[in-house]
GROMACS .gro file of C-alpha atoms in nm:
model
  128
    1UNK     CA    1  -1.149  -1.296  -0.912
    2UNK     CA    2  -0.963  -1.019  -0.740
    3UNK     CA    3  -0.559  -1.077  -0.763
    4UNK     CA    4  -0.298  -0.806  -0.626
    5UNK     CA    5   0.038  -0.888  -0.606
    6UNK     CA    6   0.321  -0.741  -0.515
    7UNK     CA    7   0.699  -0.704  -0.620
    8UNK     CA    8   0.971  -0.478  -0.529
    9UNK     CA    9   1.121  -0.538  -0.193
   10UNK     CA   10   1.421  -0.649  -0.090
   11UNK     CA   11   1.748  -0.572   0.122
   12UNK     CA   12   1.898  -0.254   0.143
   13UNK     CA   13   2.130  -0.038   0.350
   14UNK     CA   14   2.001   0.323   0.524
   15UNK     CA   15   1.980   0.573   0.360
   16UNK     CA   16   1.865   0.328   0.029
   17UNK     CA   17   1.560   0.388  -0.226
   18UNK     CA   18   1.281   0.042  -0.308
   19UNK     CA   19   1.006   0.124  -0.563
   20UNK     CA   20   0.757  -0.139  -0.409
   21UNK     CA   21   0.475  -0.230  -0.713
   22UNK     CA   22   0.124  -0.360  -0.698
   23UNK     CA   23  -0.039  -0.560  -0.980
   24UNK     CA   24  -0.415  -0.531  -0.977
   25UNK     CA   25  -0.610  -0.785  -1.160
   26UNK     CA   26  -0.969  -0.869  -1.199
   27UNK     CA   27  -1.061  -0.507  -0.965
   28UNK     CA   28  -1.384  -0.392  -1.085
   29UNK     CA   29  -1.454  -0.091  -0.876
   30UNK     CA   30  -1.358   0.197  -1.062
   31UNK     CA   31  -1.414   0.455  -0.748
   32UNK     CA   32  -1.248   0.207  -0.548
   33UNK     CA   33  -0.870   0.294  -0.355
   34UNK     CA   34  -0.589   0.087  -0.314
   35UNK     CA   35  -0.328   0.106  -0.018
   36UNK     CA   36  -0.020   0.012   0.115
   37UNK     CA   37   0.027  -0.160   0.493
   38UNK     CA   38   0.328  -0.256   0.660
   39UNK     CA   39   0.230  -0.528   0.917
   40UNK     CA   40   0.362  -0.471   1.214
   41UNK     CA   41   0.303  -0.816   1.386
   42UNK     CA   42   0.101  -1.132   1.346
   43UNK     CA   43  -0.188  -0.943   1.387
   44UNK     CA   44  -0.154  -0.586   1.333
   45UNK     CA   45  -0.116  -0.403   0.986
   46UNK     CA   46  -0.027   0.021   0.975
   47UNK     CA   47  -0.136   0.188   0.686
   48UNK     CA   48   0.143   0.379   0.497
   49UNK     CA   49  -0.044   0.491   0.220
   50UNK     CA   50  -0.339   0.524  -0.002
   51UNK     CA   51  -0.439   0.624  -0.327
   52UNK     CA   52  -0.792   0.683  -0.467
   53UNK     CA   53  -0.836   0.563  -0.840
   54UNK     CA   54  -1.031   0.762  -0.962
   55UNK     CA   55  -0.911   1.089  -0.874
   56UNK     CA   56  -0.565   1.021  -0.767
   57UNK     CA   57  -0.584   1.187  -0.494
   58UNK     CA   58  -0.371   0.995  -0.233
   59UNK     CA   59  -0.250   1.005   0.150
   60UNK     CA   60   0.054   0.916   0.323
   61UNK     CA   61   0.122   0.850   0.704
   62UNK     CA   62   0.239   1.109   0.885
   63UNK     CA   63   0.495   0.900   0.971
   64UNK     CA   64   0.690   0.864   0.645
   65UNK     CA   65   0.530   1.166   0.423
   66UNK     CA   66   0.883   1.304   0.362
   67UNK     CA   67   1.030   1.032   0.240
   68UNK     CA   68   0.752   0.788   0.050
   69UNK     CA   69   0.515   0.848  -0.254
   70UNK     CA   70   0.240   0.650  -0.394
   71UNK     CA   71   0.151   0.684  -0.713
   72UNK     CA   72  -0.015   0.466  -0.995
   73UNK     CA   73  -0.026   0.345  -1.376
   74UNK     CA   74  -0.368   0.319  -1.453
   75UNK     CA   75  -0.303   0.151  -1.802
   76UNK     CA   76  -0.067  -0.086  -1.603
   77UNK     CA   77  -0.337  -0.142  -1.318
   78UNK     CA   78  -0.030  -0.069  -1.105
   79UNK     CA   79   0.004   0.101  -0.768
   80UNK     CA   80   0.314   0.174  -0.712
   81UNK     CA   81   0.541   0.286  -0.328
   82UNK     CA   82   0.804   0.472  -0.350
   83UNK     CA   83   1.019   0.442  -0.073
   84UNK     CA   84   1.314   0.673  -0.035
   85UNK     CA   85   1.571   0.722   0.305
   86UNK     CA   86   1.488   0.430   0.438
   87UNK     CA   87   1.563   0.362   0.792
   88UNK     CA   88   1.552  -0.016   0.985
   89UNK     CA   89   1.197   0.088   1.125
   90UNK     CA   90   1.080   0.066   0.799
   91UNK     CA   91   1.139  -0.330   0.755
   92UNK     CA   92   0.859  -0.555   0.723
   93UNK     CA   93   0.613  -0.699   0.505
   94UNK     CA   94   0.443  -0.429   0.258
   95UNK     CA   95   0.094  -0.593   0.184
   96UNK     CA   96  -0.104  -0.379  -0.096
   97UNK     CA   97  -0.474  -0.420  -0.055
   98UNK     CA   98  -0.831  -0.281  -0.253
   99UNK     CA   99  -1.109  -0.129  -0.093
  100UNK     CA  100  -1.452  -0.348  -0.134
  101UNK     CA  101  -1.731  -0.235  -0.305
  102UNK     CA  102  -1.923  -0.379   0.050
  103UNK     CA  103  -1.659  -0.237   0.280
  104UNK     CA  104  -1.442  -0.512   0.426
  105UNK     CA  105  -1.222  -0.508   0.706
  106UNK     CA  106  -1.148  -0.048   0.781
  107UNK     CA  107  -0.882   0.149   0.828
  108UNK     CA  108  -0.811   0.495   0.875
  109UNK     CA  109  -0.633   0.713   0.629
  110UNK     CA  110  -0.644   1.050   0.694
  111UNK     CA  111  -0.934   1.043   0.883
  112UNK     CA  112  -1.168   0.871   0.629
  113UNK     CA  113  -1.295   0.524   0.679
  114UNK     CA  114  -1.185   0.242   0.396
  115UNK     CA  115  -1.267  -0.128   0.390
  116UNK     CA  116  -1.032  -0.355   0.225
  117UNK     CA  117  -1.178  -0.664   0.063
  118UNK     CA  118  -0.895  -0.778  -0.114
  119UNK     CA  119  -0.544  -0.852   0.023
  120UNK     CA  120  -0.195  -0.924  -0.107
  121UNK     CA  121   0.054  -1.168  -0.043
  122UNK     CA  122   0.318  -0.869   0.048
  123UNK     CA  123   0.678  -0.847  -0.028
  124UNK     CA  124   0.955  -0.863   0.226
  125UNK     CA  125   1.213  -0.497   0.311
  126UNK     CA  126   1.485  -0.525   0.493
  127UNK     CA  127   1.661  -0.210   0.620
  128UNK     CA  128   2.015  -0.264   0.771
   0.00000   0.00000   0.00000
């Protein structure tokens, strides 16, 4: 049973730092990639960033490259977002999520193709 949740957020002013973390339980893809999504509305989710276990390679929207960095514990099975400068278009719900061995639902990160089978609850920031 696949279990990510997240911790981290939380109000801060502009110009403020969150480290935004991602507990990974039960994941047993080792080539698998984990990601972070901001949703937007009801329905739609952005993807901020992503990072592929294995290598460690990862990707961050264009968007915020300057100012956040994913990075990960693999000991911890943590993913962690840092978030730094943050600005009020940066509130929302940060939702961590793994790719599926089978694909799952796909998103676009850097112009490859991942399907995430396994979602977070997500953790509330709040820019003001």
């Amino acid at each position: 049973h696949v279990q990510l949740v997240e911790s981290g957020g939380g109000s801060v002013q502009v110009g403020g730092s969150l480290r935004l973390s991602c507990m990974i339980s039960g994941y047993d893809y080792p080539s698998g990639s984990i990601a972070w999504f901001r949703q937007v509305s009801e329905k739609e989710r952005e993807g901020v960033g992503i990072i592929y276990y294995r290598g460690g390679s990862t990707y961050v929207a264009d968007s915020v490259k300057d100012r956040f960095t994913i990075s990960r514990d693999k000991a911890e099975n943590t993913v962690f977002l840092q978030m730094d400068s943050l600005q009020p278009e940066d509130s929302g719900m940060y939702i961590c999520a793994a790719e599926g061995p089978n694909g799952g639902t796909f998103y676009k990160f850097g112009g490859i193709r991942v399907g995430f089978a396994y979602w977070g609850q997500g953790t509330q920031v709040t820019v003001s």
